[in-house]
Coordinates of C-alpha atoms in Angstrom, one line a residue:
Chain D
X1 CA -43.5 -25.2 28.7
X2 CA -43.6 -23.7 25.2
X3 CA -47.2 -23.3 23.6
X4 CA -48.7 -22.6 26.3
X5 CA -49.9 -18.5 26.8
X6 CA -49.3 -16.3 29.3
X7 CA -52.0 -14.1 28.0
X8 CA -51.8 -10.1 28.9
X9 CA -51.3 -10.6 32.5
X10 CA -47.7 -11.3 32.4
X11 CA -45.6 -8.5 31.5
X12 CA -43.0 -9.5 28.8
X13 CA -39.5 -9.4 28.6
X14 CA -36.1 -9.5 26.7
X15 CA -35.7 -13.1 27.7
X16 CA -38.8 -14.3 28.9
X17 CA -40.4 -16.2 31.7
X18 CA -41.2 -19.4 32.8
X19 CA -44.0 -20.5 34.8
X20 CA -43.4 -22.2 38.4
X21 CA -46.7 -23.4 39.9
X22 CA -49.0 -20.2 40.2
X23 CA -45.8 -17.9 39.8
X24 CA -44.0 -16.3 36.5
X25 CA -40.4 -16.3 36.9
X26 CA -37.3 -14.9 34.5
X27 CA -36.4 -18.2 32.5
X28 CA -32.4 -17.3 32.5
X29 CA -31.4 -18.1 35.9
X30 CA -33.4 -21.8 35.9
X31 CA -31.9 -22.1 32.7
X32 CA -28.4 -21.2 33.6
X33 CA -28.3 -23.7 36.8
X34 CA -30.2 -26.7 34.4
X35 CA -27.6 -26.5 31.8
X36 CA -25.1 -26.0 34.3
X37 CA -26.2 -29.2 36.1
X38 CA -26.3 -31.1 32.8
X39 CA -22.5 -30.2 31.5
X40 CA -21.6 -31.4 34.9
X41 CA -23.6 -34.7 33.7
X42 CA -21.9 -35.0 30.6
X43 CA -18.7 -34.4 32.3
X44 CA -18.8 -37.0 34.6
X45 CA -19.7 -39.5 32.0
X46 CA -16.6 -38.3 29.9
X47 CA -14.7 -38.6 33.5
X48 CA -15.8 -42.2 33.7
X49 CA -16.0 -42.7 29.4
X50 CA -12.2 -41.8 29.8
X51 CA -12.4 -40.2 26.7
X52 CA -8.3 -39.1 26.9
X53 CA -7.1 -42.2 28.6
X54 CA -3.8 -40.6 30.5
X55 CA -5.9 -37.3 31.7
X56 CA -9.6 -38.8 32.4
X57 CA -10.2 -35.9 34.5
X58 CA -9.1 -33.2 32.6
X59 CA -11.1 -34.7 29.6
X60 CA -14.5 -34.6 31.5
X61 CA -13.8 -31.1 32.6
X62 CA -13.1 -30.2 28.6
X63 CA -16.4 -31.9 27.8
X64 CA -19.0 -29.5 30.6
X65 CA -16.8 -26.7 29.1
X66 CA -17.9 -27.4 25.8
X67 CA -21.2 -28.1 26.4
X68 CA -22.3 -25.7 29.1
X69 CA -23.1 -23.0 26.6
X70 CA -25.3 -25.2 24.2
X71 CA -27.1 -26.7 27.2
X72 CA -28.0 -23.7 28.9
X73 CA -29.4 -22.3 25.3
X74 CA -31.5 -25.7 24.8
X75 CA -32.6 -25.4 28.4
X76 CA -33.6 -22.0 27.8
X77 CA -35.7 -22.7 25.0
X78 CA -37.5 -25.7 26.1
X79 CA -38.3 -23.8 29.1
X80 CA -39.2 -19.7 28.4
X81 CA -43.0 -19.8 27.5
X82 CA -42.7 -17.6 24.1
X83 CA -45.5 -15.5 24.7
X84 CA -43.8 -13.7 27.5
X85 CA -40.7 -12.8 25.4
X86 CA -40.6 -9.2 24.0
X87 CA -41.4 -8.5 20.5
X88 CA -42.9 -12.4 19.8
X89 CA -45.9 -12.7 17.6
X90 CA -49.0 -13.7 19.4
X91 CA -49.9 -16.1 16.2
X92 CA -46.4 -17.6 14.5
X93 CA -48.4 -20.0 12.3
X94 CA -49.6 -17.1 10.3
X95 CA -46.5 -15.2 9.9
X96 CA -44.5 -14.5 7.0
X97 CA -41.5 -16.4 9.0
X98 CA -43.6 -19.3 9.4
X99 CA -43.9 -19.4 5.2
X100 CA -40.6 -18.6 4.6
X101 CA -39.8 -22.1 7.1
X102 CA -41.7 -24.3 5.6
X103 CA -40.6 -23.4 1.8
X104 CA -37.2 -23.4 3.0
X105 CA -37.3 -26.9 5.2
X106 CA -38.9 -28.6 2.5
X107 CA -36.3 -27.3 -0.3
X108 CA -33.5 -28.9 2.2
X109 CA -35.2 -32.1 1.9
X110 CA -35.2 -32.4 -1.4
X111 CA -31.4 -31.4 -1.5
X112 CA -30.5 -33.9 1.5
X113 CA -32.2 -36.4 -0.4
X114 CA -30.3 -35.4 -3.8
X115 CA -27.0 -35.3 -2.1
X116 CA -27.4 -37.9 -0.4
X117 CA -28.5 -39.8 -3.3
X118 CA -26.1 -38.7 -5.4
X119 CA -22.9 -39.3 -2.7
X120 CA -24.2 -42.9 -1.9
X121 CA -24.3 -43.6 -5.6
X122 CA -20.2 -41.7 -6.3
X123 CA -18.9 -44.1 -3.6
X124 CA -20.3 -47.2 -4.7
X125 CA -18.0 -46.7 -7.8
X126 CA -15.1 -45.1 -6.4
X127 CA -12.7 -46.5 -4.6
X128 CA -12.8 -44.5 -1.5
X129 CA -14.0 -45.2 2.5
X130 CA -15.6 -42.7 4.1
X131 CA -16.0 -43.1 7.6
X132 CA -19.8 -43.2 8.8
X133 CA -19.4 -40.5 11.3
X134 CA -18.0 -38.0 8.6
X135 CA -20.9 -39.1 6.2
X136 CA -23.6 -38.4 8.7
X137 CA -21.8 -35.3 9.4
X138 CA -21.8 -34.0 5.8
X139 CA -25.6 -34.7 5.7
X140 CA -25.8 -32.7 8.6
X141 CA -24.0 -29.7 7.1
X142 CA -25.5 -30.1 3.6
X143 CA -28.9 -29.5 5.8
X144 CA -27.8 -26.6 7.6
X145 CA -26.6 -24.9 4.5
X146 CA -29.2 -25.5 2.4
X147 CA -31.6 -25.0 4.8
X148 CA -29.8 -21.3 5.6
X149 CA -29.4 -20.1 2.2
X150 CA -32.8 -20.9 1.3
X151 CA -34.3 -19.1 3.9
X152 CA -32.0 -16.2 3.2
X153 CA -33.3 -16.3 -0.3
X154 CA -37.0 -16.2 0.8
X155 CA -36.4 -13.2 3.7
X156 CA -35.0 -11.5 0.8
X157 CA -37.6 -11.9 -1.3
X158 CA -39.7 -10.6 1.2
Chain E
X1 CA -53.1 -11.4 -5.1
X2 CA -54.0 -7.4 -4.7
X3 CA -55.4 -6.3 -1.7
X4 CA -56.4 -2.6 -0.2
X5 CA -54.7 -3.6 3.3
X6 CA -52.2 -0.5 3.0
X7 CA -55.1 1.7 2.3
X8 CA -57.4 0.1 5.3
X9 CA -54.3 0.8 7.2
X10 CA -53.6 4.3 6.6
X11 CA -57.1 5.1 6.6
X12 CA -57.4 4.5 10.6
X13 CA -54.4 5.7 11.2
X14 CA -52.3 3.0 12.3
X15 CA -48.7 1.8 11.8
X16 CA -47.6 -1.3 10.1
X17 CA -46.3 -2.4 14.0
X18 CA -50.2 -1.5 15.6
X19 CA -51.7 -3.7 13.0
X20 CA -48.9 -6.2 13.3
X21 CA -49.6 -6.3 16.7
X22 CA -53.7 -6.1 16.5
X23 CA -53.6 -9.3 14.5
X24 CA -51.1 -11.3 16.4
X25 CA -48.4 -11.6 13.7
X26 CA -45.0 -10.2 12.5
X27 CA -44.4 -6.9 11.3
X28 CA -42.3 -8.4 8.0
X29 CA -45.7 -10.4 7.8
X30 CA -47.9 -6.9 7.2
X31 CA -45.2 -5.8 4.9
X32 CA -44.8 -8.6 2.4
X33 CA -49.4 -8.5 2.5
X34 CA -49.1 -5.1 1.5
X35 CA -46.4 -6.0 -1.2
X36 CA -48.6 -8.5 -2.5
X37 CA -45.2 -11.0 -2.1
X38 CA -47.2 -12.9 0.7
X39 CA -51.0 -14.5 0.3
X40 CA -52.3 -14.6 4.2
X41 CA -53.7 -17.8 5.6
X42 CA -57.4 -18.0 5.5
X43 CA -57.9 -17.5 9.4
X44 CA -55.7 -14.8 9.2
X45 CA -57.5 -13.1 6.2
X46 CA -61.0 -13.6 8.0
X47 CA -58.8 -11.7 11.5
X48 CA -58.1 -9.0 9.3
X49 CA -61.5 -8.7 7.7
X50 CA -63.1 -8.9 11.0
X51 CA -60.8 -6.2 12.1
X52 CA -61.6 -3.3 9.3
X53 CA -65.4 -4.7 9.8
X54 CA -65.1 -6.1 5.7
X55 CA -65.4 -9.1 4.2
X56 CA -62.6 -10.7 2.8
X57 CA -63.5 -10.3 -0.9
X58 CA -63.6 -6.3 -0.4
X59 CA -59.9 -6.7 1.2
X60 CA -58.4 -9.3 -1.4
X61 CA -58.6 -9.3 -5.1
X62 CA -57.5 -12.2 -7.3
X63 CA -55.2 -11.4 -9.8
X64 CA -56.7 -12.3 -12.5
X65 CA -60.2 -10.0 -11.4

């Protein structure tokens, strides 16, 4: 429900609101019982994945653990309608933040695209495997790094 | 690019939060105009124009001017 506006009708707060047919309603509890409802998902399908062969059970239970939290944060923010959260800029697009994002996404590119490059051409020399899950994950954490420290770099440039 | 934004500012009064607010964008975002660290998008330079009843050349100088 993001993007749309609640316009000045709606009083804001901390966490937000979601809309519900005709009604505005806090976007935490929803949140909490989708996310909730999700990790139980995911923890049947470890259940039945039997992802720790001897304890099947206690292996699904390990995965909702895990993922509750992250699932009732992603819910959360695919549901609250911004405008209605405290403190949120009316326009985004012409903020600062919104500059300091886009100089900073593109910068990671460049540097995924570099490492990546750069990696891909190392291990078709050397004699070394690397496992495609741990190469996708290094990509991954190049891109978050980058990513952060650039941004850091433009928030402190102001 | 120089602009007179801080002086429109202080001139009605308001904090960098009220014109923040009256133009729909970040606080930080007022702060880096008035710095001259951030160039505003050209809607947003014709909001803030419309705002101090200016036009945008009165508001924001090219450097080289």
């Amino acid at each position: 429900m993001d993007g749309g506006s609640a316009g000045s009708a709606v009083a804001r707060s901390k966490w937000g609101k979601v809309r519900v047919g005709s009604r505005w309603i806090a976007a935490v509890p929803p949140a909490i019982a989708l996310g909730m409802v999700a990790a139980g998902a995911l923890g049947v399908v470890g259940t039945a994945l039997e992802l720790v062969p001897e304890h099947p059970v206690v292996s699904g239970i390990a995965v909702a653990l895990a993922t509750v939290s992250p699932l009732v944060g992603l819910v959360w923010v695919l549901l609250v309608d911004r405008s209605t959260l405290e403190g949120a800029a009316d326009r985004p697009e012409d903020s600062v933040e919104a500059s300091w994002y886009e100089k900073a996404a593109s910068g990671a590119f460049t540097d995924i695209l570099l490492v990546t490059g750069l990696g891909c051409t190392a291990l078709a020399f050397a004699p070394i495997e690397v496992a495609g899950l741990h190469a996708l994950m290094a990509v991954i954490l190049v891109a978050f790094a980058s990513f952060g420290v650039r941004y850091a770099v433009q928030r402190r440039k102001g | 690019m120089r602009n007179s934004l801080a002086a429109l500012r202080a001139k009605n009064g308001w904090s960098q939060q009220r014109l923040a607010d009256e133009l729909g964008v970040s606080r930080q975002t007022i702060i880096s105009i008035e710095k001259g660290r951030f160039d505003p998008s050209l809607p947003l330079a014709f909001r803030i124009a419309r705002l101090f009843g200016r036009l945008i050349e009165d508001i924001f100088v090219p450097d080289e001017e």
